[in-house]
Amino acid sequence: MTSEAVRRVLSGSPWEETFGYARAVAAGDRVLVAGTTAFKGPVLYGEGDPYEQAKVAFTSALDAITEFGLGPAAVVRTRMYLTHLRDVDEVGRAHKELFDSVRPVSTLLVVEGFVDPRILVEIELEAYRGAVDS
């Protein structure tokens, strides 16, 4: 794959610079979105609210794929990482609201924690540029 076939989108997150990664990378027909939280700049949205954090994180991830001309219908995989089992239903509710008609494959994991203890959920997306009705 040539370098022209790979395109990167940055969101301005300070962690992108610190750790050397991009918010999203398009490689061929695949668009991969890095782990995304409810942080926008220095502000954490939905502190203490897993549903709100999931909605903000998914919206930020979907914003990244719009840079490639894609929308929710192009999403083929989601991954949700939670710090508490008790939050499964609320994060699942946010996922269903956004992807019920799309039905991507999905993974949900409970993890030990994140880089900031206020983060309750982190998500990843994978989209396909050949999807119909993006």
Coordinates of N, CA, C and O in Angstrom, one line a residue, residues 9-24 34:
V9 N -6.3 11.6 10.1 CA -7.0 12.7 10.6 C -6.7 12.9 12.1 O -6.7 11.9 12.9
L10 N -6.3 14.1 12.5 CA -6.0 14.4 13.9 C -7.2 15.2 14.5 O -7.9 16.0 13.8
S11 N -7.5 15.0 15.8 CA -8.6 15.7 16.4 C -8.1 16.8 17.3 O -8.9 17.6 17.8
G12 N -6.8 16.9 17.5 CA -6.3 18.0 18.4 C -6.1 17.5 19.8 O -5.8 18.3 20.7
S13 N -6.4 16.2 20.1 CA -6.2 15.7 21.5 C -4.8 15.8 21.9 O -3.9 15.5 21.1
P14 N -4.5 16.3 23.1 CA -3.1 16.4 23.5 C -2.4 15.0 23.5 O -1.2 14.9 23.4
W15 N -3.2 14.0 23.7 CA -2.6 12.6 23.7 C -2.1 12.2 22.4 O -1.1 11.4 22.3
E16 N -2.7 12.7 21.3 CA -2.2 12.4 20.0 C -0.7 12.8 19.8 O 0.1 12.1 19.3
E17 N -0.4 14.0 20.2 CA 1.0 14.5 20.2 C 1.9 13.8 21.1 O 3.0 13.4 20.8
T18 N 1.4 13.6 22.3 CA 2.2 13.0 23.4 C 2.6 11.5 23.0 O 3.7 11.1 23.2
F19 N 1.6 10.8 22.5 CA 1.8 9.4 22.2 C 2.1 9.1 20.7 O 2.4 7.9 20.4
G20 N 1.9 10.1 19.8 CA 2.2 9.9 18.4 C 1.2 9.0 17.7 O 1.6 8.1 17.0
Y21 N 0.0 9.4 17.8 CA -1.0 8.7 17.0 C -2.0 9.6 16.4 O -2.0 10.8 16.7
A22 N -2.9 9.1 15.5 CA -3.9 9.9 14.8 C -5.3 9.4 15.3 O -5.5 8.3 15.8
R23 N -6.3 10.3 15.3 CA -7.6 10.0 15.7 C -8.2 8.9 14.8 O -8.8 8.0 15.2
A24 N -8.0 9.1 13.4 CA -8.5 8.1 12.5 C -7.5 8.0 11.3 O -6.7 8.9 11.0
A34 N -9.2 5.5 16.5 CA -8.6 5.2 17.7 C -9.5 5.3 18.9 O -10.6 5.9 18.8

